[in-house]
Coordinates of C-alpha atoms in Angstrom, one line a residue:
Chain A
X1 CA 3.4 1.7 -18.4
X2 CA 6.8 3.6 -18.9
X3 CA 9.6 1.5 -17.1
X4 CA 10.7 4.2 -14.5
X5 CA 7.0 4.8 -13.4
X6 CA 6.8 1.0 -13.7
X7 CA 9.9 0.3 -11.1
X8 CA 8.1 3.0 -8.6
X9 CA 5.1 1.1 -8.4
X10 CA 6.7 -2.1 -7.9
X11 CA 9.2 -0.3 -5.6
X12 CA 6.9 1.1 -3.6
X13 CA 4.6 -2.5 -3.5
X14 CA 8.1 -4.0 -2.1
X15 CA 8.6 -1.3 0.5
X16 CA 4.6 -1.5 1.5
X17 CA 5.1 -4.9 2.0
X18 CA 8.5 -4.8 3.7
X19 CA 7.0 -2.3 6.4
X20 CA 4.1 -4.6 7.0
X21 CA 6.3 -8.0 7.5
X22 CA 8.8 -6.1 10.2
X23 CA 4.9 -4.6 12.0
X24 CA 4.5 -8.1 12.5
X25 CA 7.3 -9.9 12.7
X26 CA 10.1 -7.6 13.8
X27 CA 8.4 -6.6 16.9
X28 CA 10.1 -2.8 18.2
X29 CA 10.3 -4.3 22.0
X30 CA 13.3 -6.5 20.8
X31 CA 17.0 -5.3 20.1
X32 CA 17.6 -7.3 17.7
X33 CA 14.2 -6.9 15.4
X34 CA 15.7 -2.9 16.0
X35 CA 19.2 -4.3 14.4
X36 CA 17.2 -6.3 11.7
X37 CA 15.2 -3.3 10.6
X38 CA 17.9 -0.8 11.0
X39 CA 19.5 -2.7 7.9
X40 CA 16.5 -4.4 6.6
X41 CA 14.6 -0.7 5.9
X42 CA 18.0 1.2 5.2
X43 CA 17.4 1.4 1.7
X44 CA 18.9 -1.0 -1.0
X45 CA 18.0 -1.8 -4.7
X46 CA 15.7 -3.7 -3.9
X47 CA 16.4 -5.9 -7.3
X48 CA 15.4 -9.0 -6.0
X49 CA 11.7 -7.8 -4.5
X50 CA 11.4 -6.2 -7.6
X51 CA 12.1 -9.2 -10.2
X52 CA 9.7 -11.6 -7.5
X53 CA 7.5 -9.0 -8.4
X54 CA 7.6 -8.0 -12.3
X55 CA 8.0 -11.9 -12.9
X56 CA 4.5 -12.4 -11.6
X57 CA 3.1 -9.7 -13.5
X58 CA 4.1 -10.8 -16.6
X59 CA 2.8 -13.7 -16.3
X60 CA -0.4 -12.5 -15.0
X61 CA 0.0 -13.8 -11.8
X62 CA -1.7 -12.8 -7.9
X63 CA 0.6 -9.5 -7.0
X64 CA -0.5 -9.8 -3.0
X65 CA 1.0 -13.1 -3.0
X66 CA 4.1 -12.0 -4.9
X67 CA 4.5 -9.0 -2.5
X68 CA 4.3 -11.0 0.5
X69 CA 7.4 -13.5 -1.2
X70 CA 9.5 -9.7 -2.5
X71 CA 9.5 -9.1 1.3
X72 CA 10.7 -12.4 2.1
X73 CA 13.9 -12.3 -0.4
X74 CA 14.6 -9.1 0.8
X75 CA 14.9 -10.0 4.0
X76 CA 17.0 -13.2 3.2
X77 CA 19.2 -11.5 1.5
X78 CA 19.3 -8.8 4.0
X79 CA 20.1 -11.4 6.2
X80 CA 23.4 -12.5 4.3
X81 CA 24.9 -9.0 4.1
X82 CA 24.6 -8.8 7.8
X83 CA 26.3 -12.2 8.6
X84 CA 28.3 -11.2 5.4
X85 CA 30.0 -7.8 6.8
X86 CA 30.8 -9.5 10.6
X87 CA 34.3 -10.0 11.6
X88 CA 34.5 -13.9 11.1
X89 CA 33.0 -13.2 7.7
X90 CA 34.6 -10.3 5.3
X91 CA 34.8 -7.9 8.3
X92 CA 33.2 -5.2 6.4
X93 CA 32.3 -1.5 9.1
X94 CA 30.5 0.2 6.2
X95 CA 27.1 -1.2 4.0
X96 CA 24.7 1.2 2.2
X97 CA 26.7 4.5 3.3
X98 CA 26.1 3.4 6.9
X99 CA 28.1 1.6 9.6
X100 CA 27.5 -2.3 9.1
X101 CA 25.1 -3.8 11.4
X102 CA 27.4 -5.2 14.3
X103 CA 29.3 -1.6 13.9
X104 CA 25.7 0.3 14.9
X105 CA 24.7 -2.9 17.0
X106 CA 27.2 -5.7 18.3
X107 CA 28.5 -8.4 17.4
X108 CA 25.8 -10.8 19.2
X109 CA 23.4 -8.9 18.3
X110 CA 23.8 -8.5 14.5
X111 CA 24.5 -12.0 14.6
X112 CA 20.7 -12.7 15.7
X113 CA 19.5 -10.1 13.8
X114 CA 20.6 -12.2 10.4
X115 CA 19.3 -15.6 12.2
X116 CA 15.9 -13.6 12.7
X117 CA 15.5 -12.2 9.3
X118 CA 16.6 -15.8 8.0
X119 CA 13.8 -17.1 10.0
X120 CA 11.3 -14.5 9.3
X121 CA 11.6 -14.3 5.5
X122 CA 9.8 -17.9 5.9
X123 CA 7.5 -17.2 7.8
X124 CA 6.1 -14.3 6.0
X125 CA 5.8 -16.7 3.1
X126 CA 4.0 -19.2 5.1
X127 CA 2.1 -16.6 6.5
X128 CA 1.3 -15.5 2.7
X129 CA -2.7 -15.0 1.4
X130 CA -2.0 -18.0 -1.5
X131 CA -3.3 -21.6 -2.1
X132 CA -1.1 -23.8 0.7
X133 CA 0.7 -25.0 -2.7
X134 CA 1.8 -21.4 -4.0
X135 CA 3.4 -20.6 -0.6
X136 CA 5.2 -24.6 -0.8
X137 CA 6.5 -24.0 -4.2
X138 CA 8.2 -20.6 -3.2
X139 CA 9.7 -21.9 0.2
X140 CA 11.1 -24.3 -2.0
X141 CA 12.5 -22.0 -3.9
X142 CA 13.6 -19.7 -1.5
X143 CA 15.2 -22.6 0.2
X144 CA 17.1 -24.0 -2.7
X145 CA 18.6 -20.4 -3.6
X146 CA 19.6 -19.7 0.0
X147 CA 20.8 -22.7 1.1
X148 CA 23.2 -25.6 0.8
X149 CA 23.3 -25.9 -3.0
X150 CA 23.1 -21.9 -3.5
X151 CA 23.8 -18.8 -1.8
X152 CA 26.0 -20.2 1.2
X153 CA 27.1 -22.4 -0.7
X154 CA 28.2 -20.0 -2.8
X155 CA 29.5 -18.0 0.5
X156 CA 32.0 -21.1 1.1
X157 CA 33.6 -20.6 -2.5
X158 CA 33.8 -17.3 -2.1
X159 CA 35.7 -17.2 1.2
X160 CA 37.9 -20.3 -0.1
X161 CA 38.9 -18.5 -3.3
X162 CA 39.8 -15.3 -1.4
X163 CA 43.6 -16.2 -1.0
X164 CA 43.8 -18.5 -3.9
X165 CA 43.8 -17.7 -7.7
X166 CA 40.5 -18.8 -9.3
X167 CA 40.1 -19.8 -13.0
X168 CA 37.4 -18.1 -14.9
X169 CA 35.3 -21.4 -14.3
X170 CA 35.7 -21.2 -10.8
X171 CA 35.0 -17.4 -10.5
X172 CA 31.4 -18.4 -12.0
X173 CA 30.4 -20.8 -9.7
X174 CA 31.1 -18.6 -7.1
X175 CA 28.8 -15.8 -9.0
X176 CA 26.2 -18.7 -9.6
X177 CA 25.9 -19.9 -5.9
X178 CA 26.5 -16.8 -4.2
X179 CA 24.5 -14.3 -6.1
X180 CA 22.1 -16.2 -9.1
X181 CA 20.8 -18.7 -7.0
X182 CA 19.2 -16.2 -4.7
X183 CA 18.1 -13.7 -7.8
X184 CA 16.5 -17.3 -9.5
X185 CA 14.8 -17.5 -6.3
X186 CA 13.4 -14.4 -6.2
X187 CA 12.2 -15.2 -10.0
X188 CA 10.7 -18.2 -9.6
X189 CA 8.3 -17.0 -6.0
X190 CA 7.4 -14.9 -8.7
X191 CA 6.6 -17.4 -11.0
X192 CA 5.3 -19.6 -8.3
X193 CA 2.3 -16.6 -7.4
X194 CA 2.0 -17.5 -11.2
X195 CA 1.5 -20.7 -11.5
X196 CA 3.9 -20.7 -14.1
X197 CA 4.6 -23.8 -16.5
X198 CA 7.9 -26.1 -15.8
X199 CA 8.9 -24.4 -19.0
X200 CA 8.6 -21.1 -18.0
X201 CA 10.3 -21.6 -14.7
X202 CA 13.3 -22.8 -17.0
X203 CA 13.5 -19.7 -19.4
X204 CA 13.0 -17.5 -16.4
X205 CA 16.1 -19.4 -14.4
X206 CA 18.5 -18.8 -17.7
X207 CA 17.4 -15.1 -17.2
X208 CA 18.0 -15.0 -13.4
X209 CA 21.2 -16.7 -13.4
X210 CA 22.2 -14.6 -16.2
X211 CA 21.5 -11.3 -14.5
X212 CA 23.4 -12.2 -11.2
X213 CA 26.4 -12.9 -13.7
X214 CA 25.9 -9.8 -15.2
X215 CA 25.4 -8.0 -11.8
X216 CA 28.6 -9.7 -10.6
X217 CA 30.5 -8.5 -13.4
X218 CA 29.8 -4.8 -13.4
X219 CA 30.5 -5.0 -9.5
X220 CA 33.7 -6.1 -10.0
X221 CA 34.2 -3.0 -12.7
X222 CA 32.5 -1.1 -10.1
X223 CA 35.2 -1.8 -7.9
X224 CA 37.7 -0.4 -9.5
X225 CA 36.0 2.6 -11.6
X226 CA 33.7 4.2 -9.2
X227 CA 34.4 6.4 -6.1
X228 CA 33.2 4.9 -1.9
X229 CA 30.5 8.0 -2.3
X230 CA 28.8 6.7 -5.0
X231 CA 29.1 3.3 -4.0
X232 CA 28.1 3.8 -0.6
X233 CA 30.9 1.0 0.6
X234 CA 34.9 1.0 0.3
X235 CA 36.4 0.2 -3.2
X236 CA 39.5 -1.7 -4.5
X237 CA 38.7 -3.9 -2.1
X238 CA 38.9 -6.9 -4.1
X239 CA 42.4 -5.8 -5.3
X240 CA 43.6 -5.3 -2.0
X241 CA 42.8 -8.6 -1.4
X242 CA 44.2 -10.0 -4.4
X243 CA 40.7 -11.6 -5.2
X244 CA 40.4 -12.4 -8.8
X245 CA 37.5 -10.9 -10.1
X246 CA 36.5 -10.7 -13.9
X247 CA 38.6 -7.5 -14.2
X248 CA 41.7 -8.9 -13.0
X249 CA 41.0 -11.5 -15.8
X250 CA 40.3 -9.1 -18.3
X251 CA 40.4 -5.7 -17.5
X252 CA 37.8 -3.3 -17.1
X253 CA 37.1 -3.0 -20.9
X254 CA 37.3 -6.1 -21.2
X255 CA 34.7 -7.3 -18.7
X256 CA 32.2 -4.7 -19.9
X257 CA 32.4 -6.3 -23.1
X258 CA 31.6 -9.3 -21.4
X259 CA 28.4 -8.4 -19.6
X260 CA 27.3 -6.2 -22.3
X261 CA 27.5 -9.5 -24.2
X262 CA 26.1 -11.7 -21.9
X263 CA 23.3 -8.9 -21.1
X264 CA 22.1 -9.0 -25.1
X265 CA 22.0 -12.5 -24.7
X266 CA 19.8 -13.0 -22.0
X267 CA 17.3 -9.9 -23.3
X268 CA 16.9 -11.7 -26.8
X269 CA 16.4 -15.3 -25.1
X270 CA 13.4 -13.5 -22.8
X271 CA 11.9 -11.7 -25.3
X272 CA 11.7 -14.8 -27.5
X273 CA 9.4 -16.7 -25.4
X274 CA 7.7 -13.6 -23.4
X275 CA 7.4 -11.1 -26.7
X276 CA 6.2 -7.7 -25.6
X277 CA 5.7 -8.8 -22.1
X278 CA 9.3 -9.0 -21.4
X279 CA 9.8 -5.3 -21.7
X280 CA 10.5 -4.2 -18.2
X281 CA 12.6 -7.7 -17.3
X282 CA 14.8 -6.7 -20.6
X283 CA 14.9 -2.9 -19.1
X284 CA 16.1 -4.1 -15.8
X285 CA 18.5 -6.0 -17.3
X286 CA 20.2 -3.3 -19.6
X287 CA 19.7 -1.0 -16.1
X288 CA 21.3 -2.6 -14.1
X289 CA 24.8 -3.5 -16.8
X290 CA 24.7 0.0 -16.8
X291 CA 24.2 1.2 -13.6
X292 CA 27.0 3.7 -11.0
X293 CA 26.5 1.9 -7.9
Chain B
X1 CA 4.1 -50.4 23.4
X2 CA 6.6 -50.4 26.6
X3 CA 7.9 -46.6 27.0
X4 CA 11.5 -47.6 26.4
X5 CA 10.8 -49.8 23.0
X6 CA 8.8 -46.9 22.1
X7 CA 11.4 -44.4 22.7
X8 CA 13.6 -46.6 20.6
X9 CA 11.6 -46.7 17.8
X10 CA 10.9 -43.1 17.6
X11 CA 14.4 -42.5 17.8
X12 CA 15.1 -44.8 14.6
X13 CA 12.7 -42.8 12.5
X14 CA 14.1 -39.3 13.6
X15 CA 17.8 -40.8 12.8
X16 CA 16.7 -42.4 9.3
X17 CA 14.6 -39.0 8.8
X18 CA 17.9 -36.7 9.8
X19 CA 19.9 -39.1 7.5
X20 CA 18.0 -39.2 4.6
X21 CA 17.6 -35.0 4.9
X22 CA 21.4 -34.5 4.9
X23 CA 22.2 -37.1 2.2
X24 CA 19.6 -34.6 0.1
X25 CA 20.4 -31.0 1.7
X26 CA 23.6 -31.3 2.9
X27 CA 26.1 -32.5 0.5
X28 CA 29.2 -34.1 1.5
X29 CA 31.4 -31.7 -0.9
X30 CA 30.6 -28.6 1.2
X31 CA 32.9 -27.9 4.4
X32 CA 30.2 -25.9 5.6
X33 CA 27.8 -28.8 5.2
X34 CA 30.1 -31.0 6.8
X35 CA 30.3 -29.1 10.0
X36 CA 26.6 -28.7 10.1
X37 CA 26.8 -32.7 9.7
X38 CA 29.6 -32.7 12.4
X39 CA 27.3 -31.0 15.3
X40 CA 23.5 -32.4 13.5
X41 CA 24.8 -35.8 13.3
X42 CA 26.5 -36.2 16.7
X43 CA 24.3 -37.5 19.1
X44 CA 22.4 -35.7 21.1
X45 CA 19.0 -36.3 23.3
X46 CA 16.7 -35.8 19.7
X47 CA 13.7 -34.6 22.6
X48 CA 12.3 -32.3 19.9
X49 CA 12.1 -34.9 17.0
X50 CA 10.3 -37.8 19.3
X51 CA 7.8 -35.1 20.7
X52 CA 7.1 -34.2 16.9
X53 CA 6.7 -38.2 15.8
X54 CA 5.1 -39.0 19.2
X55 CA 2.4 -36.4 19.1
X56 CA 1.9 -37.2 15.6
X57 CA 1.4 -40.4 16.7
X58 CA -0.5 -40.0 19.6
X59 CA -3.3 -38.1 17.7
X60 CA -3.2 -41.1 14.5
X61 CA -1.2 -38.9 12.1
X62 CA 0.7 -39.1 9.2
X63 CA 4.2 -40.0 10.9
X64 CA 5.9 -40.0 7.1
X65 CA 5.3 -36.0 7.1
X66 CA 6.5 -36.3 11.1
X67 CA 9.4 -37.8 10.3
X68 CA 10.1 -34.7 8.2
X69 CA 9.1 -32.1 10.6
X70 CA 10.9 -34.2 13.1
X71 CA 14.2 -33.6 11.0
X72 CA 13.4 -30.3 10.9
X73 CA 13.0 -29.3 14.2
X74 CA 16.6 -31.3 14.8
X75 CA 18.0 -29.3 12.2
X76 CA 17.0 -26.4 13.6
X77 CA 18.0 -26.7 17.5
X78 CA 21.3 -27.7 15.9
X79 CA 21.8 -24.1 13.8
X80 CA 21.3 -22.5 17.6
X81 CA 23.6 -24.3 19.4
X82 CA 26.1 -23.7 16.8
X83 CA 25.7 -20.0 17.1
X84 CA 25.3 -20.0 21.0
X85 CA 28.7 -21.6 21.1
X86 CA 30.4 -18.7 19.0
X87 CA 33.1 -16.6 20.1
X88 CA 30.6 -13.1 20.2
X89 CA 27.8 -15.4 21.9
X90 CA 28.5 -17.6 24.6
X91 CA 32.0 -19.1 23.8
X92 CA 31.8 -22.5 24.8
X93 CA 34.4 -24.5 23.3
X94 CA 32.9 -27.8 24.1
X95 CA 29.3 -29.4 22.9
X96 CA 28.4 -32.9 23.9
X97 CA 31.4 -33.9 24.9
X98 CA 33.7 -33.0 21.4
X99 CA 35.0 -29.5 20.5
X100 CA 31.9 -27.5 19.7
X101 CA 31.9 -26.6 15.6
X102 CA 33.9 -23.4 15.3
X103 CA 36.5 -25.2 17.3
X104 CA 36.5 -28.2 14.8
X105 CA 36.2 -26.3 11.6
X106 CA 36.6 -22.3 11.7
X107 CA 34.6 -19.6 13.0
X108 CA 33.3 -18.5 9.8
X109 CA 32.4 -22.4 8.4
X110 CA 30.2 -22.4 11.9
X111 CA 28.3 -19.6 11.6
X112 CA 27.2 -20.4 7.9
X113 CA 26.7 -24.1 9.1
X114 CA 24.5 -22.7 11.0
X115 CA 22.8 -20.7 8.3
X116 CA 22.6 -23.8 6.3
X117 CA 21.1 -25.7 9.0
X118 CA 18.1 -22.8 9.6
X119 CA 17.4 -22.4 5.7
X120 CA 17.6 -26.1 5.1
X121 CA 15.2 -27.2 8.0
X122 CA 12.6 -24.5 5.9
X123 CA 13.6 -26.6 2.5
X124 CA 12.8 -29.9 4.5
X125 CA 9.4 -29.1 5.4
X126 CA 8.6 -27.2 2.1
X127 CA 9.2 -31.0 0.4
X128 CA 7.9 -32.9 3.2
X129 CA 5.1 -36.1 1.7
X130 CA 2.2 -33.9 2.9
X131 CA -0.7 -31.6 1.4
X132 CA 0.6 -28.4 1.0
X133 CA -1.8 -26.8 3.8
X134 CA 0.2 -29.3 6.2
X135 CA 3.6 -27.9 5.2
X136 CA 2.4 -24.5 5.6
X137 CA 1.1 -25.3 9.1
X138 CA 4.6 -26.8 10.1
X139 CA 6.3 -24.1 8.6
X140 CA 4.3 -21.6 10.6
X141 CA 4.6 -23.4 13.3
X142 CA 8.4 -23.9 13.4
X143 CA 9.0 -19.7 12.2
X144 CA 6.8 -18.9 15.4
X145 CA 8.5 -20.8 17.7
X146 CA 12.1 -20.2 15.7
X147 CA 12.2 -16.3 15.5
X148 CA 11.6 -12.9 16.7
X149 CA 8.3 -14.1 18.7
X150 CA 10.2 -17.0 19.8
X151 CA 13.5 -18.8 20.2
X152 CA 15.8 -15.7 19.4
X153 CA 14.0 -13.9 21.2
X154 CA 14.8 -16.1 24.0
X155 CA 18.5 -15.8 23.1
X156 CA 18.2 -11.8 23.0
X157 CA 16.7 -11.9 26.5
X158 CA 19.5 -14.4 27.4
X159 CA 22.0 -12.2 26.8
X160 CA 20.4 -9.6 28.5
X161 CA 20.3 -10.8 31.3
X162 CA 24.1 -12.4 31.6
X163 CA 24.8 -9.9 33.9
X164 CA 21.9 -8.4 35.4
X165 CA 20.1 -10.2 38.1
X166 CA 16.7 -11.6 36.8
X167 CA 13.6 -11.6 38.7
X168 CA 11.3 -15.5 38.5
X169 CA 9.3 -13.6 36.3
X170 CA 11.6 -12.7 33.7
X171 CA 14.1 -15.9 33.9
X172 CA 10.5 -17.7 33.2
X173 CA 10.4 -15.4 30.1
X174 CA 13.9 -16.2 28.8
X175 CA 12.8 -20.0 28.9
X176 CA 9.7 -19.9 27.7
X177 CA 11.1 -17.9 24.7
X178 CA 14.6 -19.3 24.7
X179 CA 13.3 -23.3 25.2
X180 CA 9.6 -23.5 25.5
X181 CA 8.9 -21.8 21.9
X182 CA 11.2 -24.5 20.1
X183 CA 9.8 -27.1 22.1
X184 CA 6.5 -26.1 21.3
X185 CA 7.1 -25.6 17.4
X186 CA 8.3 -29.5 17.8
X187 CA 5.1 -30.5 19.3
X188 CA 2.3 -28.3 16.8
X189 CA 4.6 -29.9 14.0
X190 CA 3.2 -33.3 15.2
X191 CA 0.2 -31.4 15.8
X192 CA 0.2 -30.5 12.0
X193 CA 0.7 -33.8 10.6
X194 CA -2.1 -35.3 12.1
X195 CA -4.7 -32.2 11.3
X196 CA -4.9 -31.4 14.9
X197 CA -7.4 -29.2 16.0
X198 CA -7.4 -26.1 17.6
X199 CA -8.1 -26.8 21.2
X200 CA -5.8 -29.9 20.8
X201 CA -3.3 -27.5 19.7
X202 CA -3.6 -25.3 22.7
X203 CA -3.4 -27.6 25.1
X204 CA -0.4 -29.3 23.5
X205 CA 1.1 -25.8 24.0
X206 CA 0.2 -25.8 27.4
X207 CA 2.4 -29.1 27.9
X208 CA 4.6 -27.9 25.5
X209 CA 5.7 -24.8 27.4
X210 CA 5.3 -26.5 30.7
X211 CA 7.8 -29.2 29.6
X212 CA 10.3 -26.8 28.3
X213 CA 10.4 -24.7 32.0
X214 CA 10.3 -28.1 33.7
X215 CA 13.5 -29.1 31.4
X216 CA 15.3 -25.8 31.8
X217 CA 15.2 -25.6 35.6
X218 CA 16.5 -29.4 35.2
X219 CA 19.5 -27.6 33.4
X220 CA 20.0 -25.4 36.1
X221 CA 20.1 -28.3 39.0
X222 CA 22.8 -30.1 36.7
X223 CA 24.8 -27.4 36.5
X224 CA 25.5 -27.6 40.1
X225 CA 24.8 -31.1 41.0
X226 CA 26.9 -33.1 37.9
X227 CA 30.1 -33.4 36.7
X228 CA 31.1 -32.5 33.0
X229 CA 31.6 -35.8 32.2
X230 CA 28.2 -36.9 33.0
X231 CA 27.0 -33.7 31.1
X232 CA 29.4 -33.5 28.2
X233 CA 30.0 -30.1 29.2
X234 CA 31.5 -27.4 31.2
X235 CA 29.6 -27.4 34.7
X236 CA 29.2 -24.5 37.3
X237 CA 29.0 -22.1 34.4
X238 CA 26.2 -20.3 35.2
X239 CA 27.4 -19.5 39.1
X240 CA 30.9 -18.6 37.9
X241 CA 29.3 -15.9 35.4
X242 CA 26.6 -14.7 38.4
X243 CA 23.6 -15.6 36.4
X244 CA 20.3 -15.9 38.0
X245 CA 18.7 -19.5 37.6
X246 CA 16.3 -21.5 39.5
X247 CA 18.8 -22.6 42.1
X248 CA 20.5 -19.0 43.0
X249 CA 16.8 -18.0 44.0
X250 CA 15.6 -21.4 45.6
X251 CA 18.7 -23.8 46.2
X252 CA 18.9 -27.1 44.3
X253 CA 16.6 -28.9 46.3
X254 CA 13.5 -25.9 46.1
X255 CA 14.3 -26.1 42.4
X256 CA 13.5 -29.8 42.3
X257 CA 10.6 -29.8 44.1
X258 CA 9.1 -27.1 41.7
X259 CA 10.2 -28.7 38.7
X260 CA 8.4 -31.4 40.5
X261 CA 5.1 -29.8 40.6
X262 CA 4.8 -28.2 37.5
X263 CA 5.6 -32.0 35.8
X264 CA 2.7 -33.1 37.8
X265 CA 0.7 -30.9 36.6
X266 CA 1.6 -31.0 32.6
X267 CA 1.5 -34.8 32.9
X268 CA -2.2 -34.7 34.8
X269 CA -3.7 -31.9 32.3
X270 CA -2.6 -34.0 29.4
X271 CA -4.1 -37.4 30.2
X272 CA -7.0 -35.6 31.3
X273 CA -7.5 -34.5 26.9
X274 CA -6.1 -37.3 25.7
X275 CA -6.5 -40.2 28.5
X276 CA -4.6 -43.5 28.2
X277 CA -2.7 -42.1 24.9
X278 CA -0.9 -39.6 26.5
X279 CA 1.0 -42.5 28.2
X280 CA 4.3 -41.7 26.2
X281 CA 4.2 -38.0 26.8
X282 CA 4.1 -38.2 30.2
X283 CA 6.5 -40.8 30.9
X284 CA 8.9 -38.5 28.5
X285 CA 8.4 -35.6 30.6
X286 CA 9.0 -37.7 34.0
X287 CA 12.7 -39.1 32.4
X288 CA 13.3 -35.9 31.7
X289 CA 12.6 -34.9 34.9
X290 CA 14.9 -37.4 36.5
X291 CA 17.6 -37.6 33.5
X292 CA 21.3 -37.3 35.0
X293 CA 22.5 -35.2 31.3

């Protein structure tokens, strides 16, 4: 199949799957499940649902299962923009073209609405139609990417780095923790509704943590090139702050050059062990480096 | 086994089991992981891990995969009392007696303590020494009782109802929602790691629940009858914010004397199921009905 008809299907898989997780476990009666939708069904890439999901089809894998985990990174990392934007956090009023969570909401209540979607996103994988050890594997995965030795983790550099000049080292474990761990999660519940081999869990972690570098990069050229309409979020934000970001370190020409770089890289290294089958990951890839928002 | 020496033991298994879990998924080099050490690690009454390990137990389970789901459960009561405490939730500055965590550390290392603590209690139980299907029933169990159909639910309604006045009806909803759920994801982990079955599950929720209203209305007679040494914390909190609890609608002593009943009646329905080995279950709940903090 063509790779735009290709992303709608898997698109609208994600969203199908999305709708049914908040039916059941974002019940209407409560506030906060209204919060937790309200930015949960707002719209979104979706890049993350979409690799758990194109993962497990290349590798022939169960796509019920694998739509059941899309929803559950979504939501986790749904979860982490809302927590993300709150005053404590980045303080940020505007996500997606829409006020931030606690700016529709409150404070409390986005607050909750993050700890539910947290909470949620592993349930609906425990609540997954998969083999008892498909559904472990992915919470383990979704654990690891989210948690202490990912994605917060990554959270903790980021807000520690804000005020202080950061090496180019530095800058990419920030990008590693923050945002690869979370998109290797998503990679690997797809691999997991695979079965897939140790081996190809590795190859497919080089890939993820690749892309979230790559992702990282042309945000931070992003935030300097594009306009807050097209982003749907403020820009220069980063040097307002006097974060370093890869363009600080080398311009915007400069970090495109990177990315574009990095971007061949990981294509050729998937394509390698995959062959033809890695067409739409390699297509995601090359979308997303070249992406407006 | 004598209760006490029983209570003991349990007690050492839940501490090696919450030590062992935060030498793996909480490492020292993260500030966020050392506040969520700083509130997981001190102290507190650990009710939830001994009525995982002592249903487990009770029942001639695995008490390995227990001690896992026990940690869990910790890990998880931990992350809510964290975020309760915040400045946009309730604002208590103390916890068990010390500073409560975003008055040791900051604001923004508490709330993602708190994050680390909810996903990491997930990543405990996904690598817990048990067959898959008994992680995935524990993980159910504790996203039930954790979430949107459960304890933040509770939390929701909590808030709610700050500064309305509550009917019996719906101040028994906040509990069992904002304890009982918890409670009862502690006990159907036990329940899980001994391959419980359903009608043993049920009425372990049935105790579960009971035990968590009985403990609650506890709460509320402490409030007004101790002193915040004894408790470690603030008292007369809820009469100074005009919140409805069992003693504004039947004085301390009409509070008693239903907590009273209902613990009769929790401790008489389980020995009826499980006769002579529900000995440590009921003697749990009657020390919890007389416990002074």
């Amino acid at each position: 199949m063509e790779y735009k008809a290709q992303y709608q299907e898997y698109l609208l898989q994600a969203t199908a799957a999305l709708d049914a997780a908040s039916d059941r476990f974002l019940p209407e009666e409560s506030e906060v499940c209204r919060a937790a939708r309200y930015s949960l069904l707002g719209g979104g890439k979706r890049i993350r649902a979409i690799l758990t999901l194109s993962v497990c089809d290349m590798l022939g894998g169960e796509m019920q299962a694998a739509a059941q985990f899309a929803a559950a990174v979504e939501m986790l990392h749904c979860y982490s923009l809302i927590h993300d934007d709150l005053p404590c956090m980045d303080n940020d009023d505007l996500r997606r073209g829409r006020p931030s969570c606690h700016k529709a909401f409150s404070e409390s209540t986005a607050m909750l609405a993050g700890d539910v979607l947290l909470t949620e996103a592993f349930e609906v994988i425990a609540n997954a139609p998969a083999a008892p050890q498909v559904c472990v594997a992915a919470a383990r995965a979704l654990g690891a990417g989210a948690g202490s030795r990912g994605m917060v983790y990554g959270q903790e550099l980021d807000l520690k780095y804000e005020a202080l000049a950061a090496t180019e080292e530095q800058l990419r474990l920030i990008h590693r923790n923050k945002t690869g761990a979370l998109i290797n999660a998503a990679v690997q519940m797809g691999a997991a509704a695979a079965g897939a081999t140790p081996q190809q869990c590795e190859i497919l972690a080089s890939y993820a943590y690749g892309l979230g570098l790559v992702f990282q990069i042309v945000d931070d050229v992003l935030d300097v090139t594009s306009t807050p309409e097209q982003l749907g979020k403020p820009i220069g934000s980063d040097s307002e702050n006097g974060k370093t970001t890869f363009v600080t370190l080398y311009g915007a020409d400069g970090a495109m050059a990177l990315a574009q770089k990095l971007n061949e890289q990981i294509c050729r290294d998937l394509q390698q062990h995959f062959g033809v089958k890695a067409a739409f990951l390699q297509q995601l890839a090359q979308q997303l480096l070249v992406r407006k928002n």
